[in-house]
Coordinates of C-alpha atoms (C1' of nucleotides) in Angstrom, one line a residue:
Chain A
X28 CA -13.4 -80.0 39.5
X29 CA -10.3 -82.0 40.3
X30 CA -8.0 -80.1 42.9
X31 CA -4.1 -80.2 42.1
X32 CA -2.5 -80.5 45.6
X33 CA -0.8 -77.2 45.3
X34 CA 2.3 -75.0 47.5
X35 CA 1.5 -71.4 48.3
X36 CA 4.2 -70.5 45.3
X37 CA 2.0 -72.2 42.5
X38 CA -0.9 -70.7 44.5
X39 CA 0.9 -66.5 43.8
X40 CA 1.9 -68.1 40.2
X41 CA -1.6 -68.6 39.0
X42 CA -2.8 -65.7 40.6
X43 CA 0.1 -63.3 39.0
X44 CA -0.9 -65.1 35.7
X45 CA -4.6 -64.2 35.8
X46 CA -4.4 -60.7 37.5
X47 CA -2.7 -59.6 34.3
X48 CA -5.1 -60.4 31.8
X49 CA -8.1 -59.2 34.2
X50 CA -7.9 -55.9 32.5
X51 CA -6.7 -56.6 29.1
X52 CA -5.9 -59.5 26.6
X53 CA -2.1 -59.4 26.1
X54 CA -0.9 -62.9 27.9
X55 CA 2.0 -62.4 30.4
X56 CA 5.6 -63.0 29.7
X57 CA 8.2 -64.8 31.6
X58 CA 10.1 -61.7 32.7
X59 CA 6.9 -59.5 33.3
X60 CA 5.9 -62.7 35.9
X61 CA 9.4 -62.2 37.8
X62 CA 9.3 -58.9 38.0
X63 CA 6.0 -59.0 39.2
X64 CA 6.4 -61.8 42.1
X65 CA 10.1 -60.5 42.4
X66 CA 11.5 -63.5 41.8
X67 CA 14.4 -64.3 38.9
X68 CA 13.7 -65.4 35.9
X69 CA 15.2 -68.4 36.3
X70 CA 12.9 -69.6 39.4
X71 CA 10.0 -68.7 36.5
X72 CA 11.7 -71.0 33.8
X73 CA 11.4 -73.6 36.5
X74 CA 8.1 -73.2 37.9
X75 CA 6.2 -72.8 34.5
X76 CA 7.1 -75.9 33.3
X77 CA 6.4 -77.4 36.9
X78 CA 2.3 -75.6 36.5
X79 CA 2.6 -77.3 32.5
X80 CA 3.3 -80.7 34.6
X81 CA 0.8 -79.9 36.8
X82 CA -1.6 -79.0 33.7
X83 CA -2.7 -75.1 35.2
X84 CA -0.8 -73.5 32.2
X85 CA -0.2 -73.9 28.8
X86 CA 3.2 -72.7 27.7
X87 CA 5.8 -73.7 24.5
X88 CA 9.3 -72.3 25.5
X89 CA 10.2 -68.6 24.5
X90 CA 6.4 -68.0 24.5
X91 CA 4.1 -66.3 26.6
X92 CA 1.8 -68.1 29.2
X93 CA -1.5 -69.2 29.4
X94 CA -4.2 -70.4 32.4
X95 CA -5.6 -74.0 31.1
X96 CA -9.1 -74.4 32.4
X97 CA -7.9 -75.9 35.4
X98 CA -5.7 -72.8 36.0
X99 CA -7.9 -70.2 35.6
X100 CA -10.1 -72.0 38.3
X101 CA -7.7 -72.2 40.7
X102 CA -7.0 -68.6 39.8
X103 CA -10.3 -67.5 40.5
X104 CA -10.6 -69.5 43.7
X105 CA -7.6 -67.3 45.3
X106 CA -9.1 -64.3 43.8
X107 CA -12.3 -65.2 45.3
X108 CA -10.1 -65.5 48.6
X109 CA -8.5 -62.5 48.5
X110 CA -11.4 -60.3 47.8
X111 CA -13.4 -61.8 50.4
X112 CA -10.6 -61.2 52.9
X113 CA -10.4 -58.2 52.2
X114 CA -14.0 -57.1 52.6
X115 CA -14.3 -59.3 55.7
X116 CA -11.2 -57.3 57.4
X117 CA -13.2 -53.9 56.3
X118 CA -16.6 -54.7 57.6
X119 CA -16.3 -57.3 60.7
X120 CA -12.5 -56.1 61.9
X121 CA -12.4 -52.6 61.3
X122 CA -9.6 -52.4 58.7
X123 CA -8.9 -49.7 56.5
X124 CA -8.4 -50.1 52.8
X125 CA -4.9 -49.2 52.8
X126 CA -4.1 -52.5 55.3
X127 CA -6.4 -55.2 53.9
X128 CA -4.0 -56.2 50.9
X129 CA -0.8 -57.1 52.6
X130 CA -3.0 -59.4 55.4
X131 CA -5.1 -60.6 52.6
X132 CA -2.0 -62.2 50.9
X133 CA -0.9 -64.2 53.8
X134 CA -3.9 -66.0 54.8
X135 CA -5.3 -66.3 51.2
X136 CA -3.2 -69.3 51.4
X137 CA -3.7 -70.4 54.6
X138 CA -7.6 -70.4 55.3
X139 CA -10.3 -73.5 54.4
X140 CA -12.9 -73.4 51.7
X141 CA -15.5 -73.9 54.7
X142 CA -14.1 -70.8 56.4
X143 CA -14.4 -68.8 53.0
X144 CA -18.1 -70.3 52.7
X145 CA -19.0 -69.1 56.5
X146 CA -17.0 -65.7 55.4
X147 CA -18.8 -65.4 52.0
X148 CA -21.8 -66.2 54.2
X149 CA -21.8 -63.8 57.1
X150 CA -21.2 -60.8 54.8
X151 CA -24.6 -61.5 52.8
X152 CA -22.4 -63.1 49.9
X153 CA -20.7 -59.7 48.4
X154 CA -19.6 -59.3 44.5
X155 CA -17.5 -56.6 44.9
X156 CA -14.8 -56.0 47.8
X157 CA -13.3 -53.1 49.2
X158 CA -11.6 -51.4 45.8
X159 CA -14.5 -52.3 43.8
X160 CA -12.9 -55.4 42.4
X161 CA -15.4 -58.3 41.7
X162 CA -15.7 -61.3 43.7
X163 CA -16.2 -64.5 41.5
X164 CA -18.6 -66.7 43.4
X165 CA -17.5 -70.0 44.5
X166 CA -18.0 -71.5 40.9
X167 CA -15.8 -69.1 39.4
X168 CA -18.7 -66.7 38.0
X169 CA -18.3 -63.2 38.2
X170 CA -20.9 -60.4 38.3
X171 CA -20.2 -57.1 37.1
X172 CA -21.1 -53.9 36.2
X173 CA -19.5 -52.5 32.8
X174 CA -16.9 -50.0 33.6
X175 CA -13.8 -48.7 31.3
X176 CA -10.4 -47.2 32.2
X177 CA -10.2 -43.6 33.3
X178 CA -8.9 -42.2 30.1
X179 CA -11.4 -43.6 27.9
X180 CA -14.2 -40.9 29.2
X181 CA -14.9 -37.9 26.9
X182 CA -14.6 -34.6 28.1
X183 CA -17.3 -33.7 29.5
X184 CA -18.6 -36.7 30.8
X185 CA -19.7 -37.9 34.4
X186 CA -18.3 -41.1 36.0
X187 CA -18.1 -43.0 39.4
X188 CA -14.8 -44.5 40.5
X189 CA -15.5 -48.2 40.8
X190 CA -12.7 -49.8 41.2
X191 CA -8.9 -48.8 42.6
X192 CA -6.0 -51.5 42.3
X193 CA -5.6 -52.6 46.2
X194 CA -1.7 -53.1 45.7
X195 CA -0.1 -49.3 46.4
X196 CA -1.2 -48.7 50.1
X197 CA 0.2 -45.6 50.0
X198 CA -1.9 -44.5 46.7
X199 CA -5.0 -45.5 48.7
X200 CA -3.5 -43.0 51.7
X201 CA -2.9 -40.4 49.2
X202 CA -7.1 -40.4 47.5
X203 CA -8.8 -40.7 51.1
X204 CA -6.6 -37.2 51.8
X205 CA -8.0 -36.1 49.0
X206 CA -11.3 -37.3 49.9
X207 CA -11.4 -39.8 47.0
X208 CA -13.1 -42.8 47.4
X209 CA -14.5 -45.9 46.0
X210 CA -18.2 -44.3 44.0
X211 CA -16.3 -40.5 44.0
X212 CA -17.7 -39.3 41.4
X213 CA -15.8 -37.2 38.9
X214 CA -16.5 -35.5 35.4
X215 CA -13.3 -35.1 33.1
X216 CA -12.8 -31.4 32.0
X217 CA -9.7 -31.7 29.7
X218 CA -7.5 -33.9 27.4
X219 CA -3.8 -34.9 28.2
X220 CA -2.3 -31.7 27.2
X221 CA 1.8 -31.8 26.7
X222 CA 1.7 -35.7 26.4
X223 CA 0.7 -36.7 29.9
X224 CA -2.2 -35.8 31.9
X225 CA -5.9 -35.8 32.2
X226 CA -8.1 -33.3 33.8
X227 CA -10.7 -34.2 36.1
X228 CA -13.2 -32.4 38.4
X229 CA -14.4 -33.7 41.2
X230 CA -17.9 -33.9 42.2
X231 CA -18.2 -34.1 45.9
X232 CA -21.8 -33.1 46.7
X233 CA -21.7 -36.1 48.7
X234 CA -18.4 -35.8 50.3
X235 CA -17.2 -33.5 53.1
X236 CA -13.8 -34.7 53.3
X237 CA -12.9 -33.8 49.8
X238 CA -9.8 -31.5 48.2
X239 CA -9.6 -28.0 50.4
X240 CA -8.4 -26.2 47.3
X241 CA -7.4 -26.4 43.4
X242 CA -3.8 -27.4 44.0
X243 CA -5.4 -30.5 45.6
X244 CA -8.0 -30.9 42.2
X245 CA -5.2 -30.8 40.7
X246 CA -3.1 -33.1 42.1
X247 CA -6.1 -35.7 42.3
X248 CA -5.8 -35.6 38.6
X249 CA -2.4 -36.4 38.2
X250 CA -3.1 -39.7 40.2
X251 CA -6.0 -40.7 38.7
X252 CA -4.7 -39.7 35.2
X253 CA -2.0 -42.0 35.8
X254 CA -3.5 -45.2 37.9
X255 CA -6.7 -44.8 35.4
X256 CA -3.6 -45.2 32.2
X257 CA -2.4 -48.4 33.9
X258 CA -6.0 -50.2 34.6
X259 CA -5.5 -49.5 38.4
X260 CA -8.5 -47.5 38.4
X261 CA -11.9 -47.7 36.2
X262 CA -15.2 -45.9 36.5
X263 CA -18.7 -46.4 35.6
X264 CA -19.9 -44.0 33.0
X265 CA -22.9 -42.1 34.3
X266 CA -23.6 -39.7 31.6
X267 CA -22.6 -40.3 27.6
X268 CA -22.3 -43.2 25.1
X269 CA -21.6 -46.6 25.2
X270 CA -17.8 -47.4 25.2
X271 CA -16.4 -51.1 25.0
X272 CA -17.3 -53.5 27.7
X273 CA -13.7 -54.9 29.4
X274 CA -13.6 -58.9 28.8
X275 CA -15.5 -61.1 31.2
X276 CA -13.2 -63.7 32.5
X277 CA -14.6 -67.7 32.6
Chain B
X5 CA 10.7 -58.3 73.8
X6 CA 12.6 -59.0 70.4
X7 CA 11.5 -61.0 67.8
X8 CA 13.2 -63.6 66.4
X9 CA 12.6 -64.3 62.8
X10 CA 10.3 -67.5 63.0
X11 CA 9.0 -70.0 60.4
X12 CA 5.8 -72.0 61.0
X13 CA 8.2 -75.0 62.0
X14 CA 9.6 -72.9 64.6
X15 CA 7.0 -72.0 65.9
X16 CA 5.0 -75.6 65.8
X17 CA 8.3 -76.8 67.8
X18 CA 7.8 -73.8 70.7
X19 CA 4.4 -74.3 70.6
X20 CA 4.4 -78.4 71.3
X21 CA 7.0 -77.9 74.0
X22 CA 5.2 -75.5 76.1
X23 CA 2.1 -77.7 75.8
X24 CA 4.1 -80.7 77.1
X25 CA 4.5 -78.6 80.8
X26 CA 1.7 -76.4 80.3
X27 CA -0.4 -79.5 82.7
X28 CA 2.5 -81.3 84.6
X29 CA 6.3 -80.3 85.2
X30 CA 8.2 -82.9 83.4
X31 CA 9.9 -81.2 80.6
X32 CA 9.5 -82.7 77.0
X33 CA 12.6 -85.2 75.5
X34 CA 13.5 -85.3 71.8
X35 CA 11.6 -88.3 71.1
X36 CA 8.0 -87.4 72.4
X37 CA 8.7 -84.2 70.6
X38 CA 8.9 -86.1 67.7
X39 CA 6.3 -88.3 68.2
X40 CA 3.9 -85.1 68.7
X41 CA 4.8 -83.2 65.9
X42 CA 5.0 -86.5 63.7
X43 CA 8.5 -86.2 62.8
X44 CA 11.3 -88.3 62.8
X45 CA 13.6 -88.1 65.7
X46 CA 16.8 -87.2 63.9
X47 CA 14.5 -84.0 62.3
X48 CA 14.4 -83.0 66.3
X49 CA 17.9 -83.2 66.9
X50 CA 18.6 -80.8 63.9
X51 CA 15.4 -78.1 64.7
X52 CA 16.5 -78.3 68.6
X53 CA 20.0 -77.3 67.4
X54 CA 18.9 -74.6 65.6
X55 CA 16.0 -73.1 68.5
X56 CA 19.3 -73.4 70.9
X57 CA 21.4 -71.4 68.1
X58 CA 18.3 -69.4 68.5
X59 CA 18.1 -68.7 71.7
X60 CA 15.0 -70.4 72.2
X61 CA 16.0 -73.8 74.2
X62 CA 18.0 -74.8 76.5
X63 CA 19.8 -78.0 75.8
X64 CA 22.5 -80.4 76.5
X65 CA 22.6 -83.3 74.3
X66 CA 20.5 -86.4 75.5
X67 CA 18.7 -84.3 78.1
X68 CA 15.3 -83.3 77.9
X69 CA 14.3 -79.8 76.4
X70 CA 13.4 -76.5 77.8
X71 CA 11.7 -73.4 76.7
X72 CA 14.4 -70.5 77.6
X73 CA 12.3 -66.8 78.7
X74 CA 12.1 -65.8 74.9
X75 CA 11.4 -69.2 73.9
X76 CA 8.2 -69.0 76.5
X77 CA 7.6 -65.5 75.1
X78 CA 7.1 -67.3 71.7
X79 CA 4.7 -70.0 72.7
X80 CA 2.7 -68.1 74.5
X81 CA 2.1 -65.9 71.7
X82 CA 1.1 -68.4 69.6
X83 CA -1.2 -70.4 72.2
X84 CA -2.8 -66.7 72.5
X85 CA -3.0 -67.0 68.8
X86 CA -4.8 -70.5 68.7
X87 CA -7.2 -70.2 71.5
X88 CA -7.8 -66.6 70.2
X89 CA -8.8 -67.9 66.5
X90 CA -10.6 -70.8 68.0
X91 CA -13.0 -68.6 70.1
X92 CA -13.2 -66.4 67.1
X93 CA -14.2 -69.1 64.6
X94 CA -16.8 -70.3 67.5
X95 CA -18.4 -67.2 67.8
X96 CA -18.2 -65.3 65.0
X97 CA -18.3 -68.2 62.3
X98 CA -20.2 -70.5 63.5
X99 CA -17.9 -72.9 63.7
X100 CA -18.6 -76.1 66.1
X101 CA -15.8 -77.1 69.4
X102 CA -14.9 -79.7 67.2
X103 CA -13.9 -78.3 63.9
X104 CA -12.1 -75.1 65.0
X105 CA -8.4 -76.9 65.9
X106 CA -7.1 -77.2 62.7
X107 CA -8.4 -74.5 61.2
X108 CA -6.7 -72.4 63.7
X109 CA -3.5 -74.5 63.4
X110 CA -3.5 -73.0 60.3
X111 CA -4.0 -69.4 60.8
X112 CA -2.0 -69.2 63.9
X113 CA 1.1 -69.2 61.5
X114 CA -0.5 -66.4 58.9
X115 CA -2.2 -63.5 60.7
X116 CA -0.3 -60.6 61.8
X117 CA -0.4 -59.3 65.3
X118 CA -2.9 -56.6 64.2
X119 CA -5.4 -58.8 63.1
X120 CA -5.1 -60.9 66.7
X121 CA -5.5 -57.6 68.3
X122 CA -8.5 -56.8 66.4
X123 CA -10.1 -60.2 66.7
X124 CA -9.4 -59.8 70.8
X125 CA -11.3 -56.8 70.7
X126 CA -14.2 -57.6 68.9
X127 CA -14.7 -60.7 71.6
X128 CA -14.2 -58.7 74.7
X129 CA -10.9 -60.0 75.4
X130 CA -11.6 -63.5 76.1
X131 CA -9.6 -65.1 78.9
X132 CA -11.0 -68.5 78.2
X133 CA -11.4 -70.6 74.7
X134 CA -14.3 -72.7 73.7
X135 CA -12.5 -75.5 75.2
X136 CA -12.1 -74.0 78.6
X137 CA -8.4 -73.3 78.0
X138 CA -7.0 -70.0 79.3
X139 CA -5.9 -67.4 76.9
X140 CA -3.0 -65.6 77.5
X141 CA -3.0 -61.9 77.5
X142 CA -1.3 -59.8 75.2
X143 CA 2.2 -59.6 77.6
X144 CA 1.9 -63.5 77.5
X145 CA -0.1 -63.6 81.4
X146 CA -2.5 -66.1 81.9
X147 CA -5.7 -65.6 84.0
X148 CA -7.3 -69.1 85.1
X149 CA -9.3 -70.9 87.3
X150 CA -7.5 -73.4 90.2
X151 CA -8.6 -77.2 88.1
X152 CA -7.6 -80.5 88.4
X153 CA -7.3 -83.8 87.0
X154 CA -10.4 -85.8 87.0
X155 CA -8.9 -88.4 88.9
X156 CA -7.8 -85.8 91.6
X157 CA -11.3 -85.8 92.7
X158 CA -12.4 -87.8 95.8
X159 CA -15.4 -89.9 95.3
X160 CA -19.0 -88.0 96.9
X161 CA -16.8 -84.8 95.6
X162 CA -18.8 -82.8 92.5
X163 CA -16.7 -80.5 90.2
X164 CA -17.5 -78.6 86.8
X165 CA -15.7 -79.6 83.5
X166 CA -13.2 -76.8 83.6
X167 CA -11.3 -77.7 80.2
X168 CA -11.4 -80.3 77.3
X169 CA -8.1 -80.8 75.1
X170 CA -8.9 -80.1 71.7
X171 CA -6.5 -82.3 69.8
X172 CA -9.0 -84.9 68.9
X173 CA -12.3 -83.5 67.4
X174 CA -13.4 -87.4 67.5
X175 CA -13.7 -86.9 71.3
X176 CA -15.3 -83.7 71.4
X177 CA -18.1 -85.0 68.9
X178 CA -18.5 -88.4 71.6
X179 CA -19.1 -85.9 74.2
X180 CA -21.2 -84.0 72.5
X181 CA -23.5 -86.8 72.0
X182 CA -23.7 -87.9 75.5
X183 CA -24.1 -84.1 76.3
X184 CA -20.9 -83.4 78.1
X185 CA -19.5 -79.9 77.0
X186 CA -17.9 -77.3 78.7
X187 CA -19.4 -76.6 82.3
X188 CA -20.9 -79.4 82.7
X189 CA -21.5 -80.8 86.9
X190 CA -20.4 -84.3 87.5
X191 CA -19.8 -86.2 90.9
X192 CA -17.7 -88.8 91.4
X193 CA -19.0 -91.6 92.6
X194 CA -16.5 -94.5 92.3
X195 CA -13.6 -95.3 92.5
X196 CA -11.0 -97.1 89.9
X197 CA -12.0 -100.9 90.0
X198 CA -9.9 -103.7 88.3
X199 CA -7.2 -101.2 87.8
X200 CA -8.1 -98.9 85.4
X201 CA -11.9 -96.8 85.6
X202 CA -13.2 -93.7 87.6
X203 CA -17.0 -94.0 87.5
X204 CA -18.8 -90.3 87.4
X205 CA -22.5 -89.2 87.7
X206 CA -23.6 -87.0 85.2
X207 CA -25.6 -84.0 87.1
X208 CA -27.8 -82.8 84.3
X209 CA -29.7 -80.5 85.5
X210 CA -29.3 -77.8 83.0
X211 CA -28.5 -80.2 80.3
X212 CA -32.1 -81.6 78.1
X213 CA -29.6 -83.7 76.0
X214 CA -27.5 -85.7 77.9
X215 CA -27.6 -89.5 78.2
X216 CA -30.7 -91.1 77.7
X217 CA -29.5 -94.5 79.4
X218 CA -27.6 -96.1 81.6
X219 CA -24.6 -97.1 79.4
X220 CA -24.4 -93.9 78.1
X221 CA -23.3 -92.8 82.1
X222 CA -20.9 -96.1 81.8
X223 CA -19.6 -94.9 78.6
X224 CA -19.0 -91.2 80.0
X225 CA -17.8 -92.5 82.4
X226 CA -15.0 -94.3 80.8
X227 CA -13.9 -91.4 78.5
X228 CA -13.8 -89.0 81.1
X229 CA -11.9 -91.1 83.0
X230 CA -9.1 -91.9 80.0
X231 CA -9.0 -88.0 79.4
X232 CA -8.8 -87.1 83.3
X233 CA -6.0 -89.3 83.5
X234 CA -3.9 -87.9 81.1
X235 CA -4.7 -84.2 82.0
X236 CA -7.0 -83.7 78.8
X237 CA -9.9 -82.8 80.5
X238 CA -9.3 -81.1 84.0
X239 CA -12.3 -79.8 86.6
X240 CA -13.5 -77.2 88.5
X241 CA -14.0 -78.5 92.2
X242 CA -17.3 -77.2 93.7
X243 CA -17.5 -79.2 97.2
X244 CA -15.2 -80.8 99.4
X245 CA -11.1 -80.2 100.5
X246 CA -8.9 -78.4 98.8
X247 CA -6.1 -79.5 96.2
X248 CA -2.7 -78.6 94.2
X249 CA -3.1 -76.3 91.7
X250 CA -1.7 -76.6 88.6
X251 CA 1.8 -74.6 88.0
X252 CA 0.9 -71.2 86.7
X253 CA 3.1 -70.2 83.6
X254 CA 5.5 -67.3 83.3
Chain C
dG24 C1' 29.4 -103.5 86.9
dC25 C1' 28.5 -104.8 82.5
dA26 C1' 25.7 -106.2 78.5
dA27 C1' 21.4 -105.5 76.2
dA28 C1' 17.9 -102.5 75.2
dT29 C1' 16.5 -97.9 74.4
dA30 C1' 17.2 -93.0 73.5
dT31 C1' 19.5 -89.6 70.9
dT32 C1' 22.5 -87.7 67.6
dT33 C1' 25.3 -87.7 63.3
dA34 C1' 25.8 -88.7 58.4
dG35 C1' 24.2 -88.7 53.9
dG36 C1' 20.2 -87.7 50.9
dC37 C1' 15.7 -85.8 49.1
dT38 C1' 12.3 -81.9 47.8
dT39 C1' 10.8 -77.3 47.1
dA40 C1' 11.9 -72.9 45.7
dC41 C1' 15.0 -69.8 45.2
dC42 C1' 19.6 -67.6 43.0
dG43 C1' 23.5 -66.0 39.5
dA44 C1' 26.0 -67.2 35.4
dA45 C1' 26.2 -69.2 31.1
dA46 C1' 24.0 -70.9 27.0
dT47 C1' 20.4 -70.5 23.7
dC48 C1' 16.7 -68.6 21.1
dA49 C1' 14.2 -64.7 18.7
dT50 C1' 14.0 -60.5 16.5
dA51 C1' 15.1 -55.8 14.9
dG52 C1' 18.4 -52.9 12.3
dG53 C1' 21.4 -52.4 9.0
Chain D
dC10 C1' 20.1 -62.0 5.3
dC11 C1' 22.6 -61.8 9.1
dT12 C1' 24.3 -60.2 13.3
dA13 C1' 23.6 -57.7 17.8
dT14 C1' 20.7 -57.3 21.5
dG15 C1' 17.4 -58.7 24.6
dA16 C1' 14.5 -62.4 26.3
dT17 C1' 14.3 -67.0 28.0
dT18 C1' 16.0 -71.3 29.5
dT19 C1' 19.6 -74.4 31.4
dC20 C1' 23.1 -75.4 34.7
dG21 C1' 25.2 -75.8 39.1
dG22 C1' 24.4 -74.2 43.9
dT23 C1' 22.0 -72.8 48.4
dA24 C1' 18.8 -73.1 52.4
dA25 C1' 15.1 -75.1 55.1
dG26 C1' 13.1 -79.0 56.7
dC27 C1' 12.3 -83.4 56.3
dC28 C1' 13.9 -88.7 55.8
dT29 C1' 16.5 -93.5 56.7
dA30 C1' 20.4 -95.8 58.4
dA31 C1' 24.3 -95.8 61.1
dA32 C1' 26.8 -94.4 65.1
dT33 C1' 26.9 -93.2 69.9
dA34 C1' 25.2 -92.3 74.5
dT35 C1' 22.3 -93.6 78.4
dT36 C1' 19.6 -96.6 81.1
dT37 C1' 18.1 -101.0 82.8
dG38 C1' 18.3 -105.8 84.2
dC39 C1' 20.9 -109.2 86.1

DNA sequence: GCAAATATTTAGGCTTACCGAAATCATAGG
DNA sequence: CCTATGATTTCGGTAAGCCTAAATATTTGC
């Protein structure tokens, strides 16, 4: 695998490009990829066709944007990174999941491949990080188990959170008040009723931090009925059938 | 203290500066500046502009440069931040003496204060490196150890290798070979002879893998002699009279 | 004390990555 | 089918940090 000499800006490019097709299939769009580095879209204009030079993406003009081969693999090396940063700052440093993300993004960029090796190495070689998000190995494989977005459950069924999007900090505040964690688990009681909304209950037998009282239950289903809408938040069905399996990237 | 906004060149500039006095008192002129941070001269002239604008330097054209209080503040901060990361990698990575430099060189420039703090912790707040260089506190003190140049030592005298420069991992893995680290007991036993030499005897009492031969002593010898000189490898006096001790910084 | 050698700064340019404004393309509604 | 609207790209500019070459200041040797 030939490395492109690449700038920490190509680097957050190729990752922006992959993280939003992780969760789904539609391929990003010039504006969505400013708005989500916060740049113009002008400086994506530019840039695209400097990764198309650089052969990471595959783009015709007024189209959306594609990893090439080589893209997604340098993609999934700074995922690999990140996630790996981030569990290493949990476990050895005595982070909490709400600080991990903005650190991770810094020294994503500035660390070695023997450094991530020695990381990888000394935390037993993890596949999942702090949030439950998989960690491709150093070949770009992931491993992981078949989850679905929150709203996809049935009423009635059981689930386990396994995975919360790292990027709100303050989200991440908000579900350890309520005692919500990564492997809460949760059973959905009710529908969206008036267009919005998903009722959940929580299941805290093993938790004695959770919600003091309904208004809290409640309010842990607003969040997770909207961050489980937007892919920021899946779980791993427990109880009921078999739903679709989310794509497996590589 | 307040911080000025600084970019990784700023700081690389502050950093090579303070290094330039941190052994001797001559302060550092454009042109050695240069020549450490492999720049061109003219690139000097600008930076030190803009560190004066800064409040960083003194400096009056063609004179030599100065670190101003905040300026010190600065580079001591990040030589806490190198020595802190190199110790780290050492014992918590497994990273050898001679690998660790420009990794940290690296990082120095990407982790936030927090994660210093943390890494501090988790080593006991480490006042020395892996090299044997002092490690300033968090308020930018330094705790150290009276050393001198090799070549400050008085034949018959013995000392302790107090502190190996870490700019040139070639070096440390030469050592290494002859087994000469960090700590280990020489005694000088000659003299400089046709100009240029200082011949040392290896005291290896607690060392199984030093030099097997006599040319291996000669060849120490010689390298310890070059690095001595130039205040790249300094020592711990254990016998005789007493010496000048190195400027303390701050 | 002055000319030659050396050190330093200034001048003009380059690259990366960004911006706002203007031009161009694509598509949805009538 | 054809125009209005929105999405995308192109165009001219900026800032940081670097470069080479030219100009200027300092130091050294005689």
């Amino acid at each position: 695998m030939k490395q492109t000499a690449t700038s920490s800006s190509i680097e957050d490019y190729v990752k922006v490009i992959y993280a939003f097709t992780e969760w789904q299939d539609k391929p990003i769009t010039s504006s969505v990829l400013a708005t989500r580095l916060g740049v113009a879209n002008s400086s994506v204009s530019e840039m695209v066709r400097k990764l198309k030079d650089l052969g990471l993406v595959d783009h015709e003009p007024y189209s959306p944007i594609h990893l090439t081969a080589e893209g997604l693999s340098l993609a999934l090396s700074m995922v690999r990174r990140h996630r790996l940063l981030e569990t290493y700052l949990v476990q050895e440093l005595g982070y909490t999941w709400d600080e991990v993300h903005d650190e991770a993004e810094q020294l994503e960029h500035a660390v070695s491949d023997h450094f991530i090796e020695r990381m990888s190495a000394k935390l037993g070689h993890p596949v999942r990080d702090p949030h439950g998000d998989p960690i491709p190995d150093a070949h770009g494989n992931i491993t992981m188990a078949p989850s679905h977005r929150l709203d996809e459950l049935d009423p009635g069924h059981t689930g386990r959170i396994s995975r919360i999007s790292d990027h709100d900090p303050e989200l991440l505040r908000h579900l350890e008040s309520l005692g919500i964690g990564l492997d809460t688990q949760l059973t959905v009681v009710g529908r969206p009723r008036f267009g919005a909304g998903l009722q959940v209950r929580l299941d805290l037998s093993e938790n004695d931090a959770g919600p003091q009282t309904l208004g809290d239950e409640v309010a842990a289903s607003l969040w997770l009925a909207s961050v489980g809408r937007h892919a920021d938040c899946t779980v791993q069905e427990l109880t009921g059938g078999s739903l679709m399996s989310p794509h497996s990237a590589q």
